GROMACS .gro file of C-alpha atoms in nm:
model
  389
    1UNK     CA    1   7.381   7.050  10.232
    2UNK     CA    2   7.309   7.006  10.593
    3UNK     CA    3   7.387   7.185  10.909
    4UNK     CA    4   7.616   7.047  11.115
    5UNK     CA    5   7.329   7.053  11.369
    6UNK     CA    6   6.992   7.091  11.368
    7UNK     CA    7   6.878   7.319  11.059
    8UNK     CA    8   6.854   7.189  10.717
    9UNK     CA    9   7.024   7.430  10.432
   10UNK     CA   10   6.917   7.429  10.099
   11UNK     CA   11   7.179   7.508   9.843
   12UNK     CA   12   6.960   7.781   9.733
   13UNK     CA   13   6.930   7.948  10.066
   14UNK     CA   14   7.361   7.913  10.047
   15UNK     CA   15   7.375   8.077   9.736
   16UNK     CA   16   7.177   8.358   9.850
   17UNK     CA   17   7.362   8.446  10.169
   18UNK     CA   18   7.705   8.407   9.947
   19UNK     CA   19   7.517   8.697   9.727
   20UNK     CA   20   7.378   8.887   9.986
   21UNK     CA   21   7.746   8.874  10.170
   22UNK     CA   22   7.954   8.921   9.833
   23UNK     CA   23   7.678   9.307   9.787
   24UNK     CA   24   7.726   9.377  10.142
   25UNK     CA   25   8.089   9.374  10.053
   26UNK     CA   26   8.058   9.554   9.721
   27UNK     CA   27   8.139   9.891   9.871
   28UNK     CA   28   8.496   9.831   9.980
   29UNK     CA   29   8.555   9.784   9.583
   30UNK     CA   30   8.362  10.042   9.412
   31UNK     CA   31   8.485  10.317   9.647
   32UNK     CA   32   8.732  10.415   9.500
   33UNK     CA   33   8.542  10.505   9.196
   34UNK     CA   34   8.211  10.653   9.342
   35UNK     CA   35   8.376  10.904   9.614
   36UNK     CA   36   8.621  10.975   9.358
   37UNK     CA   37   8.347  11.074   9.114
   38UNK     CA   38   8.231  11.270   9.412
   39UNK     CA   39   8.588  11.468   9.437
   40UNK     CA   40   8.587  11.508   9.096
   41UNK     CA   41   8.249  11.728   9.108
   42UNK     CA   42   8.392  11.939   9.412
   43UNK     CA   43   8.126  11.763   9.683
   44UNK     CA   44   8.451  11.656   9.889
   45UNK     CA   45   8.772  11.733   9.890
   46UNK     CA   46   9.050  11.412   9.859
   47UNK     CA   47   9.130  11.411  10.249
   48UNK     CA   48   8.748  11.401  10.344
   49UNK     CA   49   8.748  11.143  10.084
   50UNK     CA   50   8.977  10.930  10.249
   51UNK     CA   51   8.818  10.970  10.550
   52UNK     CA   52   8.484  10.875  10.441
   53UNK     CA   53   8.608  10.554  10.282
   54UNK     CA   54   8.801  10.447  10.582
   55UNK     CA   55   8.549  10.534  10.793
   56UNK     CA   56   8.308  10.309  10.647
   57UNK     CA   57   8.544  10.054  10.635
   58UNK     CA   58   8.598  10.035  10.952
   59UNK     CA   59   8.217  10.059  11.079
   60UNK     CA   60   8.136   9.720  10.814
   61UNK     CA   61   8.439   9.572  11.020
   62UNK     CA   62   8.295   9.684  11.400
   63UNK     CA   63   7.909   9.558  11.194
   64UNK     CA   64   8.010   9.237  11.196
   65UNK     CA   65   8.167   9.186  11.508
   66UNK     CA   66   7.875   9.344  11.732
   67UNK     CA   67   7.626   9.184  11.496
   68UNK     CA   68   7.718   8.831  11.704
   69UNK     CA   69   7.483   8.956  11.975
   70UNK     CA   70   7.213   8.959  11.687
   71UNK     CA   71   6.934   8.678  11.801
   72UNK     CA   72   6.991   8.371  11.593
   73UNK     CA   73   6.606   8.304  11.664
   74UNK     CA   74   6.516   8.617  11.422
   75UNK     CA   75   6.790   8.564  11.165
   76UNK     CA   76   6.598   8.634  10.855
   77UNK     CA   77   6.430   8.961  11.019
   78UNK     CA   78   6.771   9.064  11.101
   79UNK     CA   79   6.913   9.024  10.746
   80UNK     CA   80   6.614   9.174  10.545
   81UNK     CA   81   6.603   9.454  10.810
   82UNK     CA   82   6.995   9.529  10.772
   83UNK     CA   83   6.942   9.516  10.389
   84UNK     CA   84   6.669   9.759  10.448
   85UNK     CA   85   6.911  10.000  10.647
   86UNK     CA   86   7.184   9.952  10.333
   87UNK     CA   87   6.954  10.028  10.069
   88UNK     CA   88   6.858  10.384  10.284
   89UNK     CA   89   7.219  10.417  10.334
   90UNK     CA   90   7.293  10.441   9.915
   91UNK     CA   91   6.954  10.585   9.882
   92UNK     CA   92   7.043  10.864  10.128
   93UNK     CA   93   7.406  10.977  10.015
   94UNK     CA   94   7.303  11.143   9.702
   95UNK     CA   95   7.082  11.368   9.849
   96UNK     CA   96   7.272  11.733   9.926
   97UNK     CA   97   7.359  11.634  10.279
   98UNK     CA   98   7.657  11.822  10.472
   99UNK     CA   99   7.942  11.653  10.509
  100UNK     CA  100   7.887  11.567  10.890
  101UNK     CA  101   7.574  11.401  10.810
  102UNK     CA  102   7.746  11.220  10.506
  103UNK     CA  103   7.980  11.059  10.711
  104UNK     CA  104   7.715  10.958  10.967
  105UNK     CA  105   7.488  10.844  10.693
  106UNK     CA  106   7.818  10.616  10.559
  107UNK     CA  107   7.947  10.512  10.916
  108UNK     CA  108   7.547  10.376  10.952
  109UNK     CA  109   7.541  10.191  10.608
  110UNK     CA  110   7.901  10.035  10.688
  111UNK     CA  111   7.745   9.908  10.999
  112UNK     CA  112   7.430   9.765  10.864
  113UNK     CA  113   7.637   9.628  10.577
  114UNK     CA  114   7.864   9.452  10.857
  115UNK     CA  115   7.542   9.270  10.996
  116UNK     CA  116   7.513   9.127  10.667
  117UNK     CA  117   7.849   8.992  10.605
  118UNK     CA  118   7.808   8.802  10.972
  119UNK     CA  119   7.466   8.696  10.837
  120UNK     CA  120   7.657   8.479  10.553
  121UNK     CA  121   7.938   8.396  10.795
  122UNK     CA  122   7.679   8.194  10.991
  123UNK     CA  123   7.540   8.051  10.712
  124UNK     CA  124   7.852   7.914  10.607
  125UNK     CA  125   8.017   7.786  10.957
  126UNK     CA  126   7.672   7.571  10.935
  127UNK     CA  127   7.747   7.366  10.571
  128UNK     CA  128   7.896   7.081  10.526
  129UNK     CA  129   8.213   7.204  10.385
  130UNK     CA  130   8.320   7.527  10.566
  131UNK     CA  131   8.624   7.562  10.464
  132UNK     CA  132   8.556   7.529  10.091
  133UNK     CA  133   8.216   7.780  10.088
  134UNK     CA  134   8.451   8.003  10.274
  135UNK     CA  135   8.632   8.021   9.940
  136UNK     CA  136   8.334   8.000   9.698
  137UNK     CA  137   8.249   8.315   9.891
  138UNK     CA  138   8.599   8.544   9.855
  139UNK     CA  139   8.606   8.440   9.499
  140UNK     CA  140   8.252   8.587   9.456
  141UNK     CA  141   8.331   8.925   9.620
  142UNK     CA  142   8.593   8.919   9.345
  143UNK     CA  143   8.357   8.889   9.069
  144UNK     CA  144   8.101   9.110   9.173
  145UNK     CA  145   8.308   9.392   9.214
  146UNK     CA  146   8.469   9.341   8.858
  147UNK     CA  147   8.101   9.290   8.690
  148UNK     CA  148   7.960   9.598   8.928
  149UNK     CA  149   8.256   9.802   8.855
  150UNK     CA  150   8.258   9.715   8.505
  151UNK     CA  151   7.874   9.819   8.463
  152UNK     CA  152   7.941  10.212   8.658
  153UNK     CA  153   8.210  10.293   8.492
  154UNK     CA  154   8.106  10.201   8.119
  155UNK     CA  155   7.743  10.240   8.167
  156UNK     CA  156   7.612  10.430   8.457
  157UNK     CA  157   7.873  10.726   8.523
  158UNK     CA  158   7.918  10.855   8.207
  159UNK     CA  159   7.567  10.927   8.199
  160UNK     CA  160   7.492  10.948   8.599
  161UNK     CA  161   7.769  11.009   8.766
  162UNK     CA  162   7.806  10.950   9.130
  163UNK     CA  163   7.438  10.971   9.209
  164UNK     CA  164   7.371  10.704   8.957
  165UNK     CA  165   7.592  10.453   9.049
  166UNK     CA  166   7.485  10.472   9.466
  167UNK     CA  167   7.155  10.487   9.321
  168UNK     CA  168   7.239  10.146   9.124
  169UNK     CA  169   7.407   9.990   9.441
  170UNK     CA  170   7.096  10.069   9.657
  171UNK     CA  171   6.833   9.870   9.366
  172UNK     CA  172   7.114   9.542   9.345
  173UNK     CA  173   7.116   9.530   9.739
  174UNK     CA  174   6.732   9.576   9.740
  175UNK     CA  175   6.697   9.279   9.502
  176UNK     CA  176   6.965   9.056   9.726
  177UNK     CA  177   6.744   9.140  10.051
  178UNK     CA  178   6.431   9.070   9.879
  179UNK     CA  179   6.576   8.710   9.793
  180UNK     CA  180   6.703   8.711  10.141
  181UNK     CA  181   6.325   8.618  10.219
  182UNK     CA  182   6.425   8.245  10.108
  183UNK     CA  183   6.729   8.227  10.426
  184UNK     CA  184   6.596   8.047  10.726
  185UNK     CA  185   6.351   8.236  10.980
  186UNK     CA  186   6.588   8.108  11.232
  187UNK     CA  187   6.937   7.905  11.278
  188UNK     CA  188   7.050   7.673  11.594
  189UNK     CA  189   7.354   7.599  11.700
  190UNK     CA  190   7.661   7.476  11.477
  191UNK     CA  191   7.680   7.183  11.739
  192UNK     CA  192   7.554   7.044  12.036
  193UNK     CA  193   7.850   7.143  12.226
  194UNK     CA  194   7.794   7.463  12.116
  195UNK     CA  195   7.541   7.550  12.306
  196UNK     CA  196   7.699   7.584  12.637
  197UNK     CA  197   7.891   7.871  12.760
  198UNK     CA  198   8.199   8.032  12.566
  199UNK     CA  199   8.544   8.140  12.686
  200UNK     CA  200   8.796   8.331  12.500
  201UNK     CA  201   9.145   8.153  12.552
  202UNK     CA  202   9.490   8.285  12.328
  203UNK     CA  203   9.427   7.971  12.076
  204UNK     CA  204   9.036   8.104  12.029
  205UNK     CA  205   9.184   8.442  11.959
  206UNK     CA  206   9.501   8.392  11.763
  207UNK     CA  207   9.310   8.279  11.389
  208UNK     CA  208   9.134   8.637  11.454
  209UNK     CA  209   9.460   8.810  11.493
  210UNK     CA  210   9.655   8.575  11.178
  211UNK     CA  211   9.373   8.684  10.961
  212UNK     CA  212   9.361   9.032  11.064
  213UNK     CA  213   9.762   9.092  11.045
  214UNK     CA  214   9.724   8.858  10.723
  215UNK     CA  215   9.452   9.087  10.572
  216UNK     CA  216   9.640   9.391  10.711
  217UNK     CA  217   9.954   9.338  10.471
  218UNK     CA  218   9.761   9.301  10.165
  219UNK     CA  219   9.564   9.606  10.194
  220UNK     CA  220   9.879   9.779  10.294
  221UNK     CA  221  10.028   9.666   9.938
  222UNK     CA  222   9.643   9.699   9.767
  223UNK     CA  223   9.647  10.063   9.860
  224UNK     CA  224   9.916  10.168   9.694
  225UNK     CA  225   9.899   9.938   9.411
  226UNK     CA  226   9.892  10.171   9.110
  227UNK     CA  227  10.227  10.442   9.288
  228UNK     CA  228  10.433  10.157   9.323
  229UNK     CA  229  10.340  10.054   8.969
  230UNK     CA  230  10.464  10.387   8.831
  231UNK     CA  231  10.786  10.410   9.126
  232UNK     CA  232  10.870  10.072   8.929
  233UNK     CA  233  10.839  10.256   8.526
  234UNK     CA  234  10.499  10.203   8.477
  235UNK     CA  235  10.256  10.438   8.258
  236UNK     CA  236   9.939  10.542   8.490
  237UNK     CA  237   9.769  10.327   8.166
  238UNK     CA  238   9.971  10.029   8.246
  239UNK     CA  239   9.896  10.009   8.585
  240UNK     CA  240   9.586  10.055   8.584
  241UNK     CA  241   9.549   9.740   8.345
  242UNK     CA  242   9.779   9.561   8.564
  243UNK     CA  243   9.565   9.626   8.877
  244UNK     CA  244   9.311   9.459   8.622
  245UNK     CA  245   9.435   9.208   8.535
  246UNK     CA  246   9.564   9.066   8.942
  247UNK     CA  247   9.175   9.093   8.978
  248UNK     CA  248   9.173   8.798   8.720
  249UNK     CA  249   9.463   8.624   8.882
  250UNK     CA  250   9.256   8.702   9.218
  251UNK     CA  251   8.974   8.482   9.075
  252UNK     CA  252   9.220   8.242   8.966
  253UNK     CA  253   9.390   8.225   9.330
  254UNK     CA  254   9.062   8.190   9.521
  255UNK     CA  255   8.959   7.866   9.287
  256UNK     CA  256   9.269   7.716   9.335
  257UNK     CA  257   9.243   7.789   9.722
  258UNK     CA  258   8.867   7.617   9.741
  259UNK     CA  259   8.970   7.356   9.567
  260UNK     CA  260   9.279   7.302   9.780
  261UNK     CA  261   9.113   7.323  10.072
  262UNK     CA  262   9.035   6.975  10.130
  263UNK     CA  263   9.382   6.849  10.077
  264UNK     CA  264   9.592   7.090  10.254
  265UNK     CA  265   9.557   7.189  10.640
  266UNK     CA  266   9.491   7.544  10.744
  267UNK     CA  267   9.791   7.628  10.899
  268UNK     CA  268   9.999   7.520  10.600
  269UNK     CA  269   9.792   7.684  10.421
  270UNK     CA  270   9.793   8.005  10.536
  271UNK     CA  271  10.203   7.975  10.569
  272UNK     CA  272  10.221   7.883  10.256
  273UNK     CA  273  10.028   8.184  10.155
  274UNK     CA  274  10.221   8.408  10.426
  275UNK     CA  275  10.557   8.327  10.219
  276UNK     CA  276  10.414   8.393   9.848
  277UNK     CA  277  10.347   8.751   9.973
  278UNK     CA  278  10.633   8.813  10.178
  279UNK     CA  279  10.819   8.707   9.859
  280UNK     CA  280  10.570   8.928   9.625
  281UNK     CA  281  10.667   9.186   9.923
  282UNK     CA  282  11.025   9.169   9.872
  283UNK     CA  283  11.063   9.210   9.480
  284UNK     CA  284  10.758   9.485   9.466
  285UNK     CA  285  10.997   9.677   9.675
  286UNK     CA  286  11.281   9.605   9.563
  287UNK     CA  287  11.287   9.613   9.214
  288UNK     CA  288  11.520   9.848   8.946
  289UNK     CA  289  11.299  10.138   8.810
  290UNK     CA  290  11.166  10.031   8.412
  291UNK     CA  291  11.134   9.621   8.583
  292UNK     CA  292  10.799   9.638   8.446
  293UNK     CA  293  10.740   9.276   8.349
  294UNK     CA  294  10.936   9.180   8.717
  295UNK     CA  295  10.724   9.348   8.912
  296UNK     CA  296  10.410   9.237   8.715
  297UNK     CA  297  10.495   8.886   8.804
  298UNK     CA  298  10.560   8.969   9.159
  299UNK     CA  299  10.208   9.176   9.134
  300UNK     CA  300  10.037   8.892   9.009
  301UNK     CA  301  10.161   8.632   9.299
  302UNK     CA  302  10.078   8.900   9.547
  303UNK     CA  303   9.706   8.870   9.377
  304UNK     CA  304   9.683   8.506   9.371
  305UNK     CA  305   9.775   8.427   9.731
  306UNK     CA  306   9.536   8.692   9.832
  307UNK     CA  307   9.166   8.543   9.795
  308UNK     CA  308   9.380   8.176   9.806
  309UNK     CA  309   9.415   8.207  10.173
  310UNK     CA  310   9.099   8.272  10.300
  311UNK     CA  311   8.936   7.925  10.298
  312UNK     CA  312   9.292   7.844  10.550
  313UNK     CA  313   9.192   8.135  10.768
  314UNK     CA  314   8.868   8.015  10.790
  315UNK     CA  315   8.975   7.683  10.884
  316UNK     CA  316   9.220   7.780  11.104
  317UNK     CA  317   8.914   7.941  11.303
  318UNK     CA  318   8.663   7.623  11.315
  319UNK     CA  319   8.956   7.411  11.385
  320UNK     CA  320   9.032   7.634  11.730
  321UNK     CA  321   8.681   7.648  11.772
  322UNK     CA  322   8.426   7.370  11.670
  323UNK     CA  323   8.114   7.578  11.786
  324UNK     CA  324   8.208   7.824  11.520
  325UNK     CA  325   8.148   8.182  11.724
  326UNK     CA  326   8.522   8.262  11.650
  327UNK     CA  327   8.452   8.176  11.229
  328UNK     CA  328   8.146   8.385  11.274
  329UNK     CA  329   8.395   8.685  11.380
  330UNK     CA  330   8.664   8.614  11.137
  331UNK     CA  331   8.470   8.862  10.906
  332UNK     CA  332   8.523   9.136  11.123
  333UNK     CA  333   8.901   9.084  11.152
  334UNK     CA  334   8.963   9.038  10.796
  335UNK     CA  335   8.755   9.393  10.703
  336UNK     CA  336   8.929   9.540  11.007
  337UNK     CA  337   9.293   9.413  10.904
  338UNK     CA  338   9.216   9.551  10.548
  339UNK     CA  339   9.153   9.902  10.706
  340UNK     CA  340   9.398   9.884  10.909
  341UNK     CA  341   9.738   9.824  10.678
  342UNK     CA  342   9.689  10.133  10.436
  343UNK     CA  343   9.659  10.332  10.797
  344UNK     CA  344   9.991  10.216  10.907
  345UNK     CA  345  10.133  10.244  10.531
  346UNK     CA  346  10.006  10.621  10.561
  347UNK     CA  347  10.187  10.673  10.863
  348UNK     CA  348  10.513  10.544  10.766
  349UNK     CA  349  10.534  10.630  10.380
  350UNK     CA  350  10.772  10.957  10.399
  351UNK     CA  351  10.742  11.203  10.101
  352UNK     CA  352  10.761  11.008   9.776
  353UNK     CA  353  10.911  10.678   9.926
  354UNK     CA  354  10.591  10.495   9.826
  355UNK     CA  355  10.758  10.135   9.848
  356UNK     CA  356  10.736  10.139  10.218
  357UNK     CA  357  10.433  10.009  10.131
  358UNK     CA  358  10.578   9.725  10.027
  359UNK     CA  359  10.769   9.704  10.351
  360UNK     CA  360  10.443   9.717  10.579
  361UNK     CA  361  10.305   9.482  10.359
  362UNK     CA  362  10.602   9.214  10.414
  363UNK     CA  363  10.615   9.328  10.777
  364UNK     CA  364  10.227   9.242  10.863
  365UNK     CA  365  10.220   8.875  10.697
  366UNK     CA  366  10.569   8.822  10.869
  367UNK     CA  367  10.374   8.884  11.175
  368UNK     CA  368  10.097   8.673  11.067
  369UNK     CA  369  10.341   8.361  10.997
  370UNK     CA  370  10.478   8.369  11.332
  371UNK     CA  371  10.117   8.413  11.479
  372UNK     CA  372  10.035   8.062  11.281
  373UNK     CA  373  10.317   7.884  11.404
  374UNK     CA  374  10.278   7.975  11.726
  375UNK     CA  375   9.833   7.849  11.713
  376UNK     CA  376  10.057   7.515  11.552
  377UNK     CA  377  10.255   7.438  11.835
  378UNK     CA  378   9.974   7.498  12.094
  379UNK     CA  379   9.771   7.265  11.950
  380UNK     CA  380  10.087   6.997  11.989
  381UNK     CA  381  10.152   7.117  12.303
  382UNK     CA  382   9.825   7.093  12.441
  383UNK     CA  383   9.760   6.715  12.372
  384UNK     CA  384  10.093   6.642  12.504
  385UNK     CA  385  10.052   6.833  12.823
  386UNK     CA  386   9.703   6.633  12.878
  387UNK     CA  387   9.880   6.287  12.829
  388UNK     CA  388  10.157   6.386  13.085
  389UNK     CA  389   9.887   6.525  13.363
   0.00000   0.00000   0.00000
């Protein structure tokens, strides 16, 4: 595979920055299962918990949007030195830190860990097929956090606990930056055009907000996966399994959205994807208590649409902007729009009513889908209004 300018990528060097990306993003799965280790042994309480988490969240998001002032010209220094700060990151958290200097220690890892998820963004605006890598890529995240998740919580915490499995994360993102030593020294420009100067402009920034109001719904939903499992009859057991098993359909979803890719526009795709979930939305909310096998199905459309729509979100953003700066910073919304639903789901869930959830969820990608038809008709209207001047 080529770049679309100047640099020549080897499929190798692609592979490795879809790895290195896919570890950096690691954390926002295992979470869950680490701090709550880390609750469990009294070293933070639940809220502090769920501050830590979203704080780091947030930082990988703010990561990879700052990181675009990174020099291109030292792009392999600037991933193996990010990898560097990760590793220290995991390396530092089990030591008996206070909790201020915990959070610091996670806010800093969350950033670094944002410079690397930009690093495989630019590797990917510069292949052949975008669009389709794009897709490769969120179906990778996927299955790396089942395998990783998988391998803590059958073979590392039983024995190791908490400590064991950051320990664990810090050696597998030490091996990805090692490889990272095979990524270019240094990448040009996605295009000649590219090269000039850059101005924002609403169609430039509207992909960045449908992917982050996109993103935004399904983590409100994602958060609260497992209560509105049991507010629809479910066992804790069952949903649990459940949450497994949309992780499979997740895998399923992002194939079927690579492979897609190349026959169906972005915008249509992303719609497309916008009305699954606002239908998913609709029956996880509104089903009869003891539905089990209803909401399961609605569950597992929720989870295929998911990872299915990013390779549309990504093409939305090269389409509005050939030079690919705005796919570089589609990262950043996405991570951002993920933090950002189970914040607004928090605020408006009253008392036990955990299906509002659901309601944010349908809310956010409604708000998405009129975000994407209103980037369609600007780019009719545009053309027209040239031919009339």
């Amino acid at each position: 595979m080529r770049d679309r300018y100047n640099t020549r990528l080897m499929l190798h060097q692609i592979a490795t920055s879809l790895l290195i990306g896919g570890m950096a993003l690691l954390i926002t799965g295992i979470q869950p299962i680490l701090f709550g280790a880390m609750v469990n042994e009294k070293r933070m309480t639940l809220d502090v918990m769920g501050l830590v988490i979203m704080a780091e969240i947030v930082a990988l998001g703010v990561g990879a949007g700052l990181a675009v002032k990174l020099p291109l010209e030292r792009f392999r220094r600037v991933v193996l030195a990010a990898g560097g700060l990760v590793v220290v990151g995991n390396v530092l958290t089990v030591l008996p830190l206070s909790l201020v200097l915990l959070f610091l220690v996670r806010i800093g890892t969350g950033l670094a860990e944002g410079v690397l998820v930009w690093s495989t963004a630019c590797i990917i605006v510069r292949t052949t097929f975008p669009a389709r890598n794009s897709g490769i890529f969120s179906v990778a995240q996927v299955l790396i956090q089942a395998v990783f998740a998988s391998v803590l919580t059958s073979l590392v915490m039983p024995g190791y606990s908490w400590r064991g499995g950051f320990l664990l994360l810090a050696a597998a993102v030490l091996v990805c930056s090692m490889l990272g030593a095979v990524l270019p020294k240094r990448l040009g420009a996605v295009s000649e055009a590219s090269a000039g100067p850059f101005a924002w402009d609403v169609a430039r920034f509207l992909p960045l907000m449908i992917a982050f109001l996109q993103q935004a719904g399904f983590g409100a939903a994602w958060a609260y996966f497992e209560p509105l499992g049991q507010d629809a009859g479910m066992s804790s057991l069952q949903a649990d399994a459940l949450i497994s098993t949309v992780l499979c359909v997740e895998v399923v979803g992002g194939l079927a959205g690579t492979l897609m890719s190349r026959r169906l526009a972005p915008a249509p795709g992303v719609l497309l994807a916008a009305a699954a979930t606002i239908v998913s939305a609709i029956g996880m909310g509104m089903v009869s208590r003891g539905s089990i096998v209803e909401f399961s199905a609605f569950a597992m459309v929720y989870g295929f649409f998911w990872p299915f729509v990013m390779p549309y979100q990504f093409g939305l953003a090269l389409k509005s902007d050939p030079s690919g700066k705005v796919a570089t910073l589609l990262p950043a919304a996405q991570v951002l729009g993920v933090a950002f639903g189970p914040l607004v789901a928090a605020l408006t869930i009253d008392g036990g009513h955990v299906r509002t959830a659901a309601t944010v969820c349908l809310v956010l990608t409604a708000c998405s889908a009129v975000a994407c038809v209103v980037s369609m008709c600007g780019s009719v209207w545009k053309p027209l209004q040239r031919a009339a001047n």
